[in-house]
XYZ file of C-alpha atoms in Angstrom:
227
model
C -10.442 -14.087 -1.661
C -10.770 -10.351 -2.400
C -12.099 -9.763 -5.889
C -12.361 -6.600 -7.974
C -14.758 -7.369 -10.896
C -14.901 -4.985 -13.811
C -14.164 -2.128 -11.431
C -14.523 1.345 -12.966
C -13.946 4.586 -11.105
C -14.592 7.865 -12.955
C -13.521 11.204 -11.559
C -14.849 14.077 -13.622
C -14.793 12.971 -17.256
C -11.849 10.572 -16.841
C -11.837 6.904 -15.932
C -9.010 6.490 -13.374
C -9.786 2.818 -13.279
C -11.521 1.084 -16.183
C -13.034 -2.427 -16.021
C -10.220 -3.539 -13.670
C -10.173 -7.201 -12.642
C -8.048 -8.536 -9.766
C -8.071 -11.491 -7.421
C -6.197 -11.358 -4.127
C -5.662 -14.483 -2.109
C -5.928 -14.236 1.658
C -2.915 -14.361 3.916
C -0.462 -12.965 1.316
C 1.277 -9.712 0.503
C 0.158 -8.380 -2.890
C 2.142 -5.671 -4.664
C 0.618 -3.059 -6.972
C 3.257 -1.280 -9.065
C 2.611 1.584 -11.454
C 3.967 4.946 -12.479
C 2.796 8.098 -10.736
C -0.784 8.802 -11.725
C -1.495 5.151 -12.726
C -4.405 4.930 -10.303
C -2.852 3.120 -7.327
C -4.193 5.547 -4.726
C -7.654 5.452 -6.362
C -7.622 1.676 -6.263
C -6.802 1.494 -2.516
C -9.285 4.232 -1.611
C -11.981 2.342 -3.559
C -11.105 -0.951 -1.831
C -11.336 0.848 1.499
C -14.696 2.417 0.607
C -13.660 6.084 0.511
C -14.515 6.153 -3.218
C -17.606 4.596 -4.760
C -17.142 2.659 -7.999
C -18.874 4.044 -11.084
C -19.516 0.423 -12.021
C -18.274 -3.006 -11.071
C -17.774 -4.387 -7.585
C -15.294 -5.277 -4.864
C -16.025 -8.284 -2.682
C -14.443 -10.533 -0.084
C -15.513 -14.157 -0.235
C -18.623 -13.062 -2.146
C -19.772 -10.239 0.124
C -19.015 -6.493 0.167
C -15.798 -5.429 1.847
C -16.358 -4.179 5.381
C -14.240 -1.194 6.352
C -14.246 -2.380 9.997
C -12.019 -5.312 8.989
C -9.514 -3.077 7.081
C -6.883 -0.505 7.776
C -5.541 2.035 5.305
C -2.218 3.897 5.182
C -2.743 6.967 3.015
C -0.026 8.329 0.735
C 0.094 11.575 2.692
C -0.840 10.859 6.352
C -2.504 13.748 8.190
C -2.133 14.546 11.880
C -3.829 16.905 14.270
C -1.929 20.118 15.004
C 0.153 19.771 18.164
C -0.252 15.953 18.325
C 2.718 13.957 19.488
C 3.625 10.466 18.288
C 2.659 9.042 21.637
C -0.702 10.770 21.466
C -1.544 8.977 18.191
C -0.330 5.555 19.281
C -1.984 5.816 22.682
C -5.238 6.724 20.907
C -4.825 3.721 18.631
C -4.147 1.454 21.646
C -7.306 2.812 23.332
C -9.413 1.355 20.512
C -7.230 -1.756 20.199
C -6.507 -2.709 23.847
C -4.324 -5.686 23.003
C -1.846 -3.494 21.165
C 1.275 -1.906 22.622
C 2.849 1.300 21.176
C 6.251 0.813 22.798
C 7.699 -1.772 20.361
C 6.927 0.515 17.429
C 8.420 3.540 19.140
C 11.654 1.562 19.776
C 11.802 -0.161 16.416
C 11.458 3.094 14.467
C 13.320 5.294 16.989
C 10.441 7.772 17.034
C 10.735 10.940 19.141
C 7.506 10.030 20.880
C 6.899 13.182 22.942
C 7.738 15.777 20.303
C 4.989 17.375 18.203
C 4.575 15.518 14.880
C 4.478 18.961 13.122
C 8.272 19.072 13.492
C 9.003 15.579 12.217
C 10.520 14.647 8.846
C 8.465 13.040 6.121
C 10.069 9.650 6.886
C 9.313 9.919 10.596
C 5.687 10.806 9.933
C 5.341 7.827 7.599
C 6.777 5.474 10.218
C 4.357 6.800 12.814
C 1.333 6.395 10.492
C 2.481 2.877 9.578
C 2.850 1.977 13.301
C -0.734 3.144 13.933
C -2.061 1.113 11.032
C -0.266 -2.078 12.021
C -1.306 -1.732 15.651
C -4.920 -2.029 14.628
C -4.439 -5.739 13.803
C -6.929 -5.668 10.961
C -7.495 -8.632 8.659
C -6.916 -6.583 5.520
C -4.155 -3.971 5.412
C -3.919 -1.473 2.554
C -0.649 0.457 2.319
C -0.241 3.273 -0.236
C 3.449 3.985 -0.970
C 4.600 2.931 2.539
C 8.308 3.052 1.612
C 8.416 6.740 0.620
C 10.936 8.665 2.722
C 12.279 5.629 4.546
C 16.001 5.094 5.035
C 17.604 1.631 4.602
C 17.246 0.583 8.192
C 13.619 1.678 8.442
C 12.896 -0.126 5.186
C 14.268 -3.326 6.696
C 12.167 -2.896 9.858
C 9.059 -2.187 7.734
C 9.524 -5.346 5.644
C 9.920 -7.412 8.789
C 6.755 -6.007 10.325
C 4.758 -6.590 7.140
C 6.043 -10.167 6.842
C 5.019 -10.779 10.456
C 1.470 -9.576 9.774
C 1.329 -11.952 6.796
C 2.480 -14.821 9.041
C -0.371 -13.944 11.412
C -2.817 -14.343 8.561
C -3.431 -10.826 7.393
C -3.880 -9.910 3.776
C -1.781 -6.918 2.721
C -1.948 -4.798 -0.399
C 1.096 -2.603 -0.931
C 1.526 -0.022 -3.688
C 4.746 1.538 -5.018
C 6.025 3.353 -8.023
C 9.219 1.363 -7.720
C 9.446 -2.367 -8.199
C 12.504 -3.162 -6.066
C 10.923 -2.799 -2.579
C 7.949 -4.896 -3.687
C 10.028 -7.641 -5.241
C 11.747 -8.335 -1.931
C 8.506 -8.568 -0.010
C 5.475 -9.631 -2.036
C 3.989 -12.973 -2.991
C 2.712 -11.619 -6.285
C 2.829 -8.439 -8.254
C 0.221 -6.595 -10.264
C 1.183 -3.969 -12.846
C -1.349 -1.117 -13.029
C -1.225 0.659 -16.378
C -3.805 2.159 -18.698
C -6.354 2.302 -15.866
C -6.416 -1.557 -15.525
C -4.316 -4.458 -14.419
C -1.889 -4.984 -17.373
C -0.088 -8.012 -15.940
C 0.245 -10.234 -12.849
C 3.450 -12.086 -11.794
C 4.048 -14.738 -9.131
C 7.209 -14.336 -7.062
C 9.136 -16.760 -9.263
C 8.217 -14.621 -12.253
C 9.551 -11.327 -10.884
C 12.810 -11.368 -12.993
C 10.633 -11.655 -16.097
C 8.478 -8.800 -14.869
C 11.563 -6.509 -14.749
C 12.499 -7.484 -18.286
C 9.007 -6.945 -19.690
C 8.605 -3.598 -17.947
C 11.928 -2.552 -19.469
C 10.589 -3.441 -22.946
C 7.396 -1.462 -22.330
C 9.296 1.647 -21.237
C 11.771 1.361 -24.102
C 8.986 1.284 -26.663
C 7.219 4.184 -25.017
C 10.288 6.440 -25.030
C 12.625 5.204 -27.738
C 11.484 7.860 -30.228
C 12.118 10.713 -27.730
C 15.569 9.427 -26.774
C 16.493 8.959 -30.424
C 16.065 12.703 -30.901
C 18.500 13.629 -28.166
């Protein structure tokens, strides 16, 4: 069990996360949905240890999370200038000898020997995702992994993530859209107001859609009434 207990992260004078509480069961895919700026990236970077909480804690089975057992896909993956896709995946395989880059190159139809600088946003995301999944970590944190993906790549990505879950990995996936998460996740957390506003099991996803619609209607009904 991964537990965030009263987690607060303050950047400048603003609490990006405020007394956030969350329990993530092992061997499942957990979705974190929220509008842009809700704090999804801050949450994953804090879980991974790139940001230090102002207060509160994050633990796994009662002990601090260990970055060596985790992998993180950032929202905007960065690559060395002149690096090819094969360069990155071969480097990943060097540190994870049991992994093989070739299936990922084929599945995502990546132009392996072309410089990544020339690739599209979607291609870069698929390359970064391949590198993360090749690491075979117990906890996988994916920040907006579906951005820029076409329908076929989205299908491949869902299959790969489902396979990692079947192998026992715990995955945390963020998105500003609910639809990709609803087709994949075992449960869904709504991040709003710097904290977890709601949690839904898979069987409750239809209710989540209705309740989010109500929240948005209340938030914007006055503005639309003036149009």
